[in-house]
mmCIF file of C-alpha atoms and ligand atoms in Angstrom:
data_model
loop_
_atom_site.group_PDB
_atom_site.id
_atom_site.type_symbol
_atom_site.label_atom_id
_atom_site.label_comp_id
_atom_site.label_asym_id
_atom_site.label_seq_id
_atom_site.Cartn_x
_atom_site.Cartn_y
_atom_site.Cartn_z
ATOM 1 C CA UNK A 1 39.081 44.390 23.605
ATOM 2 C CA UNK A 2 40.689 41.329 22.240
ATOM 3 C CA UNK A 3 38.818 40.069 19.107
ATOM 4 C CA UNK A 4 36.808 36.842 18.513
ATOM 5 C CA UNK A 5 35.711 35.096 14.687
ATOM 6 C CA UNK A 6 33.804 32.143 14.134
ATOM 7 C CA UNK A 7 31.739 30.551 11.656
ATOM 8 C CA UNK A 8 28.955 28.046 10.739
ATOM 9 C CA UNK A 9 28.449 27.163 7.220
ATOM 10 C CA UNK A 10 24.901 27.332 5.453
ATOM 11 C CA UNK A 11 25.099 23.822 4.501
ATOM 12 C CA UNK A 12 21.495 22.937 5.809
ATOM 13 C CA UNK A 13 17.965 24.006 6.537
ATOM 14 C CA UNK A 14 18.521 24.325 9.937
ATOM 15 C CA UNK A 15 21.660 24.108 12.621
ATOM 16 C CA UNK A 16 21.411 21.149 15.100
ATOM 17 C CA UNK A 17 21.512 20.732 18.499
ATOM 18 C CA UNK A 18 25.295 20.130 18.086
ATOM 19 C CA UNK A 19 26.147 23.748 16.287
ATOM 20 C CA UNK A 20 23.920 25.585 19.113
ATOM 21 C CA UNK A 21 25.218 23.466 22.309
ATOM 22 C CA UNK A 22 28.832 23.538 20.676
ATOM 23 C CA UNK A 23 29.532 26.926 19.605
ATOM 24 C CA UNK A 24 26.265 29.198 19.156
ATOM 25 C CA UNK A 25 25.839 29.707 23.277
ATOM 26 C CA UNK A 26 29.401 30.518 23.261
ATOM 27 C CA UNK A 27 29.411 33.300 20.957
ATOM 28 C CA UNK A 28 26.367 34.935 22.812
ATOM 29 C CA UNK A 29 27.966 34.198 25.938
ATOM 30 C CA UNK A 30 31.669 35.891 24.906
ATOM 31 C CA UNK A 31 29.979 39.250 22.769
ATOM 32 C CA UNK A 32 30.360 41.521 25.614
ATOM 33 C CA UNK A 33 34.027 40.805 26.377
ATOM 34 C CA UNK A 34 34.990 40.533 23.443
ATOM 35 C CA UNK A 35 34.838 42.582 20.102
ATOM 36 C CA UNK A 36 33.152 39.521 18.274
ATOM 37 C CA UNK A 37 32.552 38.844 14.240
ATOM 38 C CA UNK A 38 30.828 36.130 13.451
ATOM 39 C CA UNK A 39 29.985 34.771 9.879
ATOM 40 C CA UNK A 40 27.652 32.556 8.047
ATOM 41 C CA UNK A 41 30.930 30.782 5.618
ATOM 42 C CA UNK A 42 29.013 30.524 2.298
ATOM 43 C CA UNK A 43 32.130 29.891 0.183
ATOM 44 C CA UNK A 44 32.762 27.195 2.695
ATOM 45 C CA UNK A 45 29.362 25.685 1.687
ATOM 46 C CA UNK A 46 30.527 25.886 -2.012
ATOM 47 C CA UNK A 47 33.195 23.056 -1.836
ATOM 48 C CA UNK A 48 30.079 20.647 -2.067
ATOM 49 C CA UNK A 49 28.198 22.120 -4.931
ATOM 50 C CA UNK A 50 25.345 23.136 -3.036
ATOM 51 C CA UNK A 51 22.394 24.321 -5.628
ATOM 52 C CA UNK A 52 22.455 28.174 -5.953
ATOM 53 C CA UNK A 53 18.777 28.911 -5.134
ATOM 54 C CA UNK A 54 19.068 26.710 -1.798
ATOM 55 C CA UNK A 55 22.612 28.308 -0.864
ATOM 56 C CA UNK A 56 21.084 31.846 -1.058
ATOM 57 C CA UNK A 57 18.126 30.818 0.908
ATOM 58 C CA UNK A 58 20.524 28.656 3.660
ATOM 59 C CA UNK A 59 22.447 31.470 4.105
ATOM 60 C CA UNK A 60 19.544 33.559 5.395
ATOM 61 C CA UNK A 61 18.342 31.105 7.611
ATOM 62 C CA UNK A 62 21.428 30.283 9.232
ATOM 63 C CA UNK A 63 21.871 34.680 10.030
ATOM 64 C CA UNK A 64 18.301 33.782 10.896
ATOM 65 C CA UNK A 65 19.015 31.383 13.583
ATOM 66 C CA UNK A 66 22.537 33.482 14.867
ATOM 67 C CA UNK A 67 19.926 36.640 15.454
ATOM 68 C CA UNK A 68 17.306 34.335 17.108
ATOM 69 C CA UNK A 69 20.094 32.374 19.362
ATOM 70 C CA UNK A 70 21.119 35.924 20.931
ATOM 71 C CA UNK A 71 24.001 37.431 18.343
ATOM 72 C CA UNK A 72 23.455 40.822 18.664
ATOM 73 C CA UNK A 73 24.266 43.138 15.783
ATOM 74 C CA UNK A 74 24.827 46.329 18.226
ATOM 75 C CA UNK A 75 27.126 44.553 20.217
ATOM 76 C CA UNK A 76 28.581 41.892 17.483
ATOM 77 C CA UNK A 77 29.446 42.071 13.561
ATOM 78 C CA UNK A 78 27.161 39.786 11.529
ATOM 79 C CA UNK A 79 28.445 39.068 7.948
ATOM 80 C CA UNK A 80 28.180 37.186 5.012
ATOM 81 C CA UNK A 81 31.823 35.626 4.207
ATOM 82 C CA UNK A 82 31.261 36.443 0.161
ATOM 83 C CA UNK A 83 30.480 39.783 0.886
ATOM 84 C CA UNK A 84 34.289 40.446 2.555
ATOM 85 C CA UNK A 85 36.622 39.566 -0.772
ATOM 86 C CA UNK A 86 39.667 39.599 1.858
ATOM 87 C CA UNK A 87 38.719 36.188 2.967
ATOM 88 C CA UNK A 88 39.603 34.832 -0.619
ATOM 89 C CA UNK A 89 42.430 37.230 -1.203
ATOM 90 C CA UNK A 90 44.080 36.128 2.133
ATOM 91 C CA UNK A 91 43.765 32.527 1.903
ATOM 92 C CA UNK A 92 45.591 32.857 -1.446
ATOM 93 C CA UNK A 93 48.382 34.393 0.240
ATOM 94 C CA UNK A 94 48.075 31.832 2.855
ATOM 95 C CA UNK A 95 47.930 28.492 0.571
ATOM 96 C CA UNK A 96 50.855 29.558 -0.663
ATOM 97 C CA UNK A 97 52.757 28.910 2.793
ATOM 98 C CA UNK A 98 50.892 25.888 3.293
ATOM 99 C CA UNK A 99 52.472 22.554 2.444
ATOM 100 C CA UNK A 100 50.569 20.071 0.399
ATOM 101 C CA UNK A 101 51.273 17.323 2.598
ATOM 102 C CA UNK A 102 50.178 19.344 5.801
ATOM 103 C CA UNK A 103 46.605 19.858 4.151
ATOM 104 C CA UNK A 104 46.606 16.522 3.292
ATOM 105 C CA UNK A 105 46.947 15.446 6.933
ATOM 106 C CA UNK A 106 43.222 17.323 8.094
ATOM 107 C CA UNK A 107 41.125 14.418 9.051
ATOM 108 C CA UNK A 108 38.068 15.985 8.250
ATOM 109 C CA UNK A 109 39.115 16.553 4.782
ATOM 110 C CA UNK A 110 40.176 12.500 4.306
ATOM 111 C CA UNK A 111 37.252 11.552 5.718
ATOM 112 C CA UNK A 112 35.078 13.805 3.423
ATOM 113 C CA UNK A 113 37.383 12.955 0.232
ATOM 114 C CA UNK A 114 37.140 8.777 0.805
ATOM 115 C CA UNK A 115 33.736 9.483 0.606
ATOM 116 C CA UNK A 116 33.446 11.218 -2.455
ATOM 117 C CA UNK A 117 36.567 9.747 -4.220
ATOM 118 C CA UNK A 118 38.956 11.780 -5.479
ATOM 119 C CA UNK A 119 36.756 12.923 -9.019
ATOM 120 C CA UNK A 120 34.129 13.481 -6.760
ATOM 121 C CA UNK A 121 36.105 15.407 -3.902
ATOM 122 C CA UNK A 122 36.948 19.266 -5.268
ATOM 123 C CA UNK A 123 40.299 21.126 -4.860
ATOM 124 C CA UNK A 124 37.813 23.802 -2.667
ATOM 125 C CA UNK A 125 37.426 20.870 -0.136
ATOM 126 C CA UNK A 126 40.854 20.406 0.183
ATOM 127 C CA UNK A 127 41.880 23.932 0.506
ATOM 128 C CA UNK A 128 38.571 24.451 2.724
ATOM 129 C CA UNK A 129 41.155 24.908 5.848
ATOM 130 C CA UNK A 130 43.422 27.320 4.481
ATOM 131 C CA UNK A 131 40.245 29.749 3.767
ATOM 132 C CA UNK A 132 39.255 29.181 7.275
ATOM 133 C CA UNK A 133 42.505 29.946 8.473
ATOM 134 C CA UNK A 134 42.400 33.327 6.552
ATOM 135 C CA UNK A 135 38.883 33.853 7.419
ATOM 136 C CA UNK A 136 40.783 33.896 11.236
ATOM 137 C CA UNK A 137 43.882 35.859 10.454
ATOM 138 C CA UNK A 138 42.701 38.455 8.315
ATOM 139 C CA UNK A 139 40.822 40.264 12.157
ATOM 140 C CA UNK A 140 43.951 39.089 14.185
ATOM 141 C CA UNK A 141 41.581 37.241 16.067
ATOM 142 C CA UNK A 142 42.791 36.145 19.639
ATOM 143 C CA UNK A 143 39.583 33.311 20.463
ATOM 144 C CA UNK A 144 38.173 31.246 18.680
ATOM 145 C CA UNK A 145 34.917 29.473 19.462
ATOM 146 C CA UNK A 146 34.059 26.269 18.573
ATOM 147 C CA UNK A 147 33.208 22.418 18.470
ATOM 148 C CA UNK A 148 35.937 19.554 19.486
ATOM 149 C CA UNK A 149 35.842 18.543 15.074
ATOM 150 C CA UNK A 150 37.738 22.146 14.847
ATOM 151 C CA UNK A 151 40.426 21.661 16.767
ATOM 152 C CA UNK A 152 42.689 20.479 14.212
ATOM 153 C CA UNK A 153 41.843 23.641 12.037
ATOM 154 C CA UNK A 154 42.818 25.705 14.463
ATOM 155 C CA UNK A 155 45.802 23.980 14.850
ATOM 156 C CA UNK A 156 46.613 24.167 11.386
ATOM 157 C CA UNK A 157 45.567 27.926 11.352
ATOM 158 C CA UNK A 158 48.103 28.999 14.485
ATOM 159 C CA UNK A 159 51.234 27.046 12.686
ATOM 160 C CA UNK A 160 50.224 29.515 9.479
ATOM 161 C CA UNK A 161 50.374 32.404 11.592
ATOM 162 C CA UNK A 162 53.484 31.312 13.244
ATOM 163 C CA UNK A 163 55.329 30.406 9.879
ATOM 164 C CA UNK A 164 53.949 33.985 8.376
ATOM 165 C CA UNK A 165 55.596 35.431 11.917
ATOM 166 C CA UNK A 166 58.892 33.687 11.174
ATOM 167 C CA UNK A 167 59.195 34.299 7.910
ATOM 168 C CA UNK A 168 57.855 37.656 7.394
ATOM 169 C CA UNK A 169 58.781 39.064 11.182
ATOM 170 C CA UNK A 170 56.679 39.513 14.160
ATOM 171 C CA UNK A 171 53.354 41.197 14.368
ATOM 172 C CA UNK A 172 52.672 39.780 10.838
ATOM 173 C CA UNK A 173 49.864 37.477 12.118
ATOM 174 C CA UNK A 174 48.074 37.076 15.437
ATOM 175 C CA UNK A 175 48.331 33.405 16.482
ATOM 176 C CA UNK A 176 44.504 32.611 17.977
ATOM 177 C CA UNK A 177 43.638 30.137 20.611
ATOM 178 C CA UNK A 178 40.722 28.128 20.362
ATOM 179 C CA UNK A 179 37.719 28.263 22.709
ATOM 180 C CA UNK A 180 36.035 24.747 23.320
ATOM 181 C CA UNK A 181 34.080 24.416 26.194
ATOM 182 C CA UNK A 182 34.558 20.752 27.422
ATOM 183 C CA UNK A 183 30.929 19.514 28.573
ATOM 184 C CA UNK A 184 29.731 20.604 25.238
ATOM 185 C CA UNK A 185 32.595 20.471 22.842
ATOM 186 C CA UNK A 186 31.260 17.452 21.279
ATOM 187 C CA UNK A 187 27.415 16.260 21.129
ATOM 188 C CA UNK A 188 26.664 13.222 20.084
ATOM 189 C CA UNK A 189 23.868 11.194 17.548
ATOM 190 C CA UNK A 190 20.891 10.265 19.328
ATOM 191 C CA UNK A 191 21.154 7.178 17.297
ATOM 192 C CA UNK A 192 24.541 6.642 17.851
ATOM 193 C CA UNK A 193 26.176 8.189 20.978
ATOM 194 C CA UNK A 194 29.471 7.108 20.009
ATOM 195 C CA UNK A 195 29.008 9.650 16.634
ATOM 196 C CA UNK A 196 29.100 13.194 16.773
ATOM 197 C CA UNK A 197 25.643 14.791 15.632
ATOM 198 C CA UNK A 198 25.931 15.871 12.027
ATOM 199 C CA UNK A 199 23.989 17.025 9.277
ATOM 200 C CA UNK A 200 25.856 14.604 7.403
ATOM 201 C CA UNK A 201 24.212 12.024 9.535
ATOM 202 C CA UNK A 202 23.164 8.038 8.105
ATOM 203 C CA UNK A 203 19.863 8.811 9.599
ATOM 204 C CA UNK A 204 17.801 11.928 10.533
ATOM 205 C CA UNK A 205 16.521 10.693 13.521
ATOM 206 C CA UNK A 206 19.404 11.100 15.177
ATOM 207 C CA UNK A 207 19.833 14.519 15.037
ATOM 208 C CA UNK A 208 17.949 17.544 16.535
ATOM 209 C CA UNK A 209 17.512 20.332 13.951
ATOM 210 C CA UNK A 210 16.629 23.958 15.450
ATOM 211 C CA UNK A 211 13.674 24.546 13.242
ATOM 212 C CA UNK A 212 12.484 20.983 13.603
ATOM 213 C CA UNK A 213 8.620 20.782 14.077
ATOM 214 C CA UNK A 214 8.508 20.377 18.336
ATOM 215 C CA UNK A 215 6.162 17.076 17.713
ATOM 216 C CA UNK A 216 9.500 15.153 15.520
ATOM 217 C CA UNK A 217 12.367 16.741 17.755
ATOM 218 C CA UNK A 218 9.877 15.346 21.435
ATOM 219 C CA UNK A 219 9.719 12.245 19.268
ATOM 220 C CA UNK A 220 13.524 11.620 18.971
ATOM 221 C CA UNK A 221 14.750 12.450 21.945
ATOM 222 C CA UNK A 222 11.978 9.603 23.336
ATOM 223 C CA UNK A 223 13.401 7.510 21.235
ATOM 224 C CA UNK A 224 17.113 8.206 21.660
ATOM 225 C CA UNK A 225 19.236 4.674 22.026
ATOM 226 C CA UNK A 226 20.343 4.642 25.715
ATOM 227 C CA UNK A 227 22.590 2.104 27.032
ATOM 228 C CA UNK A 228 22.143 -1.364 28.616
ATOM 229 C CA UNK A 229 21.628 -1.543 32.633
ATOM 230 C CA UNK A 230 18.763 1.280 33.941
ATOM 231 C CA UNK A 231 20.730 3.952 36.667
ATOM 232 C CA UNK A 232 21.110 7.185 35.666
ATOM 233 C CA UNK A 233 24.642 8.158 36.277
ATOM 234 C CA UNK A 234 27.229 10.211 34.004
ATOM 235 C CA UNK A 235 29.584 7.322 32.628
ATOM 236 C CA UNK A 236 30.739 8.673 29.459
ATOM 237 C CA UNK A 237 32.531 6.034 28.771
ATOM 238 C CA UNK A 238 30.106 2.763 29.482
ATOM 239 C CA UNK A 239 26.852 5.104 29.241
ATOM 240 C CA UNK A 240 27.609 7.435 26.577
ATOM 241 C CA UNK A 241 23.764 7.428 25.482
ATOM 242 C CA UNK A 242 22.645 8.532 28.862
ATOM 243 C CA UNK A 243 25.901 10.880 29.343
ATOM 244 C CA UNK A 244 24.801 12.921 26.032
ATOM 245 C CA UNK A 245 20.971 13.210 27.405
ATOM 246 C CA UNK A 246 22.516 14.647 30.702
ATOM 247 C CA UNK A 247 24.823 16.699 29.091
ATOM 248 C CA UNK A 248 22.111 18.684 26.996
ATOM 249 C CA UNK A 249 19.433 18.376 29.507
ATOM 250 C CA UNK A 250 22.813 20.444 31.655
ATOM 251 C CA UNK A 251 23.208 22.918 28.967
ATOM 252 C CA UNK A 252 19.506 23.836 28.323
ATOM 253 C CA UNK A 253 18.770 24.229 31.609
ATOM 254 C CA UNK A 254 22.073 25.715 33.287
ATOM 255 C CA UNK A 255 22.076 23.189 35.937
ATOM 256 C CA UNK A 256 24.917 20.879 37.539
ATOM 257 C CA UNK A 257 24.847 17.769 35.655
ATOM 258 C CA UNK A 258 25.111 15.942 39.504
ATOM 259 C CA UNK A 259 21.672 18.235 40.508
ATOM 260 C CA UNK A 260 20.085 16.428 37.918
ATOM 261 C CA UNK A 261 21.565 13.082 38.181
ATOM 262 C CA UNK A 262 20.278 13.165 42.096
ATOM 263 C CA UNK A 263 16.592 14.369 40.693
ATOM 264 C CA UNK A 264 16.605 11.172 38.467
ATOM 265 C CA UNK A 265 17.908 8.873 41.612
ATOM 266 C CA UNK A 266 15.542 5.855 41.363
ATOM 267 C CA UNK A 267 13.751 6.453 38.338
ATOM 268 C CA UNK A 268 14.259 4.746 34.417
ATOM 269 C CA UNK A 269 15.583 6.029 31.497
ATOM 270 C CA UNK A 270 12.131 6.473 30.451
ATOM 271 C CA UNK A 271 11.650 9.344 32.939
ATOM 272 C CA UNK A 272 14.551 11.688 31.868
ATOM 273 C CA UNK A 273 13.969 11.075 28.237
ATOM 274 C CA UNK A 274 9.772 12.591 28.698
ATOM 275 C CA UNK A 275 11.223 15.361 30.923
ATOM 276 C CA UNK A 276 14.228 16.260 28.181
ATOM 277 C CA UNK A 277 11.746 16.587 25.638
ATOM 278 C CA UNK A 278 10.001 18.817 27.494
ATOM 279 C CA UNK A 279 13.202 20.790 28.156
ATOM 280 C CA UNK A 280 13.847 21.019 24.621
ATOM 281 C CA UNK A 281 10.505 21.422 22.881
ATOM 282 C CA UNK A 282 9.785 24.592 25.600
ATOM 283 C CA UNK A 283 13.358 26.036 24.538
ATOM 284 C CA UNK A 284 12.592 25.596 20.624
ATOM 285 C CA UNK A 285 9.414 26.608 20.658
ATOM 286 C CA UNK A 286 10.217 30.606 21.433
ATOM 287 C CA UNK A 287 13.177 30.358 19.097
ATOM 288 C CA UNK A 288 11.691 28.978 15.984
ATOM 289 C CA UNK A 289 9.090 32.352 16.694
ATOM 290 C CA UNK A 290 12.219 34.706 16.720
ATOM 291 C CA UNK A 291 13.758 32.765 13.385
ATOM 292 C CA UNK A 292 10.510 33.267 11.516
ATOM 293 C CA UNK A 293 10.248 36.691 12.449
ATOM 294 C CA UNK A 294 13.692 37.987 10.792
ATOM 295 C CA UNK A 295 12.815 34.870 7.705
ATOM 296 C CA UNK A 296 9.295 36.955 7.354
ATOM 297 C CA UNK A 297 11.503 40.647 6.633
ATOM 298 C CA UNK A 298 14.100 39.412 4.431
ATOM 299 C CA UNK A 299 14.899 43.087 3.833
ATOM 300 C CA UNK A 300 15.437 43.873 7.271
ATOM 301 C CA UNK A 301 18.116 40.964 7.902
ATOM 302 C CA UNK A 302 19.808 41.647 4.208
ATOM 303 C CA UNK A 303 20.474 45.282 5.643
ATOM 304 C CA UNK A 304 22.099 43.799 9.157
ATOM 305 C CA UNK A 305 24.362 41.695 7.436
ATOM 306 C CA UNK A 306 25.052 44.761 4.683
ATOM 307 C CA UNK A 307 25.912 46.325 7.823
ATOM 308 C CA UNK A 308 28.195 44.079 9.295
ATOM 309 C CA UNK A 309 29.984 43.469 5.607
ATOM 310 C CA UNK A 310 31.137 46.919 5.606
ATOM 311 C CA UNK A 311 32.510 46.953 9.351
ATOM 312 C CA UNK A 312 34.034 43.723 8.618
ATOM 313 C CA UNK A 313 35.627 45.078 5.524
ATOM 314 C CA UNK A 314 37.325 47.849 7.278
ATOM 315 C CA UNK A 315 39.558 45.476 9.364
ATOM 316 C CA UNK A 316 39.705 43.026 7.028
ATOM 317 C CA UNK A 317 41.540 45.513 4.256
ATOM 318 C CA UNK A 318 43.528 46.705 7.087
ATOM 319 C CA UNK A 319 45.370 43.059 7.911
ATOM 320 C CA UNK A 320 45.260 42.297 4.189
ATOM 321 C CA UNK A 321 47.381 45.539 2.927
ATOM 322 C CA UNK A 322 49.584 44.687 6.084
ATOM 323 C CA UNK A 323 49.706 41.428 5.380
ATOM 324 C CA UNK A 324 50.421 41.684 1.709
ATOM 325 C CA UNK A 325 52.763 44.346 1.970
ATOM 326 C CA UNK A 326 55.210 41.636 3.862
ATOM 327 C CA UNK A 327 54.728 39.150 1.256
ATOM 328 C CA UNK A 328 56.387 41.768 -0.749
ATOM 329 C CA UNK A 329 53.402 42.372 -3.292
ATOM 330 C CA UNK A 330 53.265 46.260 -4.580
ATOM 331 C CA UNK A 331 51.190 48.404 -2.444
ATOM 332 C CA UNK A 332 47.641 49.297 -4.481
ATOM 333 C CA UNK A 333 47.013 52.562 -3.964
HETATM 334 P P1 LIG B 1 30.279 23.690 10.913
HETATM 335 O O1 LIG B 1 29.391 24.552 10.066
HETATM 336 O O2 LIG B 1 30.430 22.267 10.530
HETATM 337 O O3 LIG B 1 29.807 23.715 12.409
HETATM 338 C C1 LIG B 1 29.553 24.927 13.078
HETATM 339 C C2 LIG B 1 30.006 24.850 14.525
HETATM 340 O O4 LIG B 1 29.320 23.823 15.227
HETATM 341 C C3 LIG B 1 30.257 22.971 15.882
HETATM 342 N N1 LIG B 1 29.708 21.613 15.924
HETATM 343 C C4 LIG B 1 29.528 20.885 17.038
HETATM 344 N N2 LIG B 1 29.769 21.154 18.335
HETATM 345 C C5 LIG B 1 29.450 20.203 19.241
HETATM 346 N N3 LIG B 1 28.908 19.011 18.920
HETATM 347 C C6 LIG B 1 28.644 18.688 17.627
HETATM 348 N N4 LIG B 1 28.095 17.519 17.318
HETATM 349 C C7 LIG B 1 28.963 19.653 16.619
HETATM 350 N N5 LIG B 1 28.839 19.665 15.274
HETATM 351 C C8 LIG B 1 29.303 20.863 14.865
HETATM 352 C C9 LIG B 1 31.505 23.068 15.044
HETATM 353 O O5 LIG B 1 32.650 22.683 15.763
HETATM 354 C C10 LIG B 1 31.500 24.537 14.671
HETATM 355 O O6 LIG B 1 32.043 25.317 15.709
HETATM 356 N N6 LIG B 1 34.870 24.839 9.428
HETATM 357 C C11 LIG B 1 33.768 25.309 10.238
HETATM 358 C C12 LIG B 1 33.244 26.655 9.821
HETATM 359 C C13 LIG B 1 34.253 27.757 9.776
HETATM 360 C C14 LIG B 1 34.846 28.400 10.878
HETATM 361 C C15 LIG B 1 35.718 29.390 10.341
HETATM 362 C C16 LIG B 1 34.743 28.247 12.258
HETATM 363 C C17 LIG B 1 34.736 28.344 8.639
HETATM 364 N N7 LIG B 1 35.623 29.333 8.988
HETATM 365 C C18 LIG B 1 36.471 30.223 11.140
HETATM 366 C C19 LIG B 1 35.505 29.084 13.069
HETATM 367 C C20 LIG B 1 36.353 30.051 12.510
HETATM 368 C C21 LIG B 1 32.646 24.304 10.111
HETATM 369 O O7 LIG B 1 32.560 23.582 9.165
HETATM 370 O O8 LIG B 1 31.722 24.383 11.058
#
């Protein structure tokens, strides 16, 4: 079956709301159609200096949380990105066909770099797409799932493979779509419903972290900034507060956004806020167990992802020798 990749990076104690919603519940949702890898991206995590003992232990968690969301090792490969040397190799091979201006354009890396300045922004961060691009090549993926803030990645990744199909022939490099499921493609800051949810956020209470204790998560989602006026009604655009309450109130529960809109008919702001808390709390509760359970056998989840390094590392050396070979580099024996 056609192949899927993504990725989260270890860049935090805990995913939010916004990595689950986004992309998590897609990858559980596509492993049985598809032959799936997905990957905790720790040498993504290392364009921002993270401290070693915290990256090791981030890592974990964030397997943690893939296992407890649903990723299934029998069905799914579960790796570490360090573990699979391709990944580096092929994004070598790759920045060489990228143009300095082109990775110059990626938003998310001019955003990142004002912020920094330029001694405090590394080359890593600027050549952070071309390593995702590779991480996507190198298993000819066809799909790949993720948030709306990837889009222009994946852009960037299908003109590599096209350029490596042009220049090097056909069948060189499999040109992937992304997967971004609309209604949750993008969730937004409690605090600030016009701002994506990030772990990068001004403020914490804005933002819905996983592993959260259930008391602080029922606490900021009662507290959420909603919009002026009092009907509930989906209005992105002049109610994005209440939009981003209904849309995750939607996706936790698997019903119609318009089922609950009609529930709410009448009642305040006030109302769906207790009853989302309630909706989230009773979903976190049962996965913060299953996440503790795989953090308490450290051992156990080191040998799934040992697991999933080597299966990972049998397609990856396949794509790289092929790959490679086109480039014109000697063939290692
Ligand atoms: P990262 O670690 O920032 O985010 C992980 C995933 O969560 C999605 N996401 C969101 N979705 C909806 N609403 C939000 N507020 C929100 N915030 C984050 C992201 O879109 C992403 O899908 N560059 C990637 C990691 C990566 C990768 C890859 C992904 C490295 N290599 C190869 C796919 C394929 C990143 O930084 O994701």
């Amino acid at each position: 079956s056609p192949r899927i990749f993504s990725g989260m990076q270890p860049t935090s104690d805990s995913l939010h709301l916004g990595n689950y919603l986004g992309a998590l519940t897609q990858w559980v949702a596509l492993q049985d159609a598809y032959d799936a890898l997905y990957c905790v991206v720790d040498l993504h995590a290392l364009t921002v200096s993270p401290d070693p003992v915290q990256l090791r232990e981030r890592t974990r968690r964030t397997a943690a949380q893939y296992l407890a969301a649903g990723v299934d090792p029998e069905r799914s490969i579960l790796f570490v990105q360090s573990h699979v040397a391709e990944h580096a190799e092929l994004s070598w091979l790759l920045s060489c066909q990228t143009g300095f201006g082109e990775a110059g354009r990626m938003t998310q890396f001019k955003d990142k770099s004002a912020k920094h300045g330029a001694e405090g922004t590394t080359v890593g961060l600027f050549t952070y797409p071309i390593l995702m691009a590779a991480d996507i090549l190198l298993y000819d993926t066809a799909l790949v799932p993720v948030g709306e803030d990837q889009r222009q990645h994946l852009e960037l990744t299908r003109d590599l493979a096209e350029r490596l199909n042009k220049r090097f022939g056909d069948g060189t490099a499999v040109v992937p779509d992304a997967h971004i499921v609309k209604a949750t493609a993008k969730i937004y800051d409690l605090q600030d419903p016009t701002a994506k949810m990030s772990k990068s956020a001004a403020s914490p209470n804005g933002i819905i972290e996983l592993l959260d204790p259930p008391k602080t998560v029922a606490k900021r989602i009662r507290s959420a900034v909603t919009d002026t006026g009092s009907e509930i009604r989906f209005d992105r655009e002049n109610q994005p507060g209440i939009a981003n309450l209904l849309t995750i109130y939607s996706a936790l529960t698997g019903r119609e956004v318009d089922a609950i809109v009609a529930d709410y008919a009448g009642k305040g702001y006030g109302h769906l806020k207790v009853d989302l808390a309630d909706v989230v709390v009773e979903f976190l509760a049962p996965f913060q167990e299953r996440v503790d359970g795989y953090l308490s056998d450290p051992a156990s989840l080191d040998a799934v992802l040992e697991d999933g390094a080597e299966r990972a590392r049998a397609i990856a050396r396949a794509t790289l020798d092929r790959v490679a070979d086109r480039f014109g580099l000697l063939p290692r024996r």
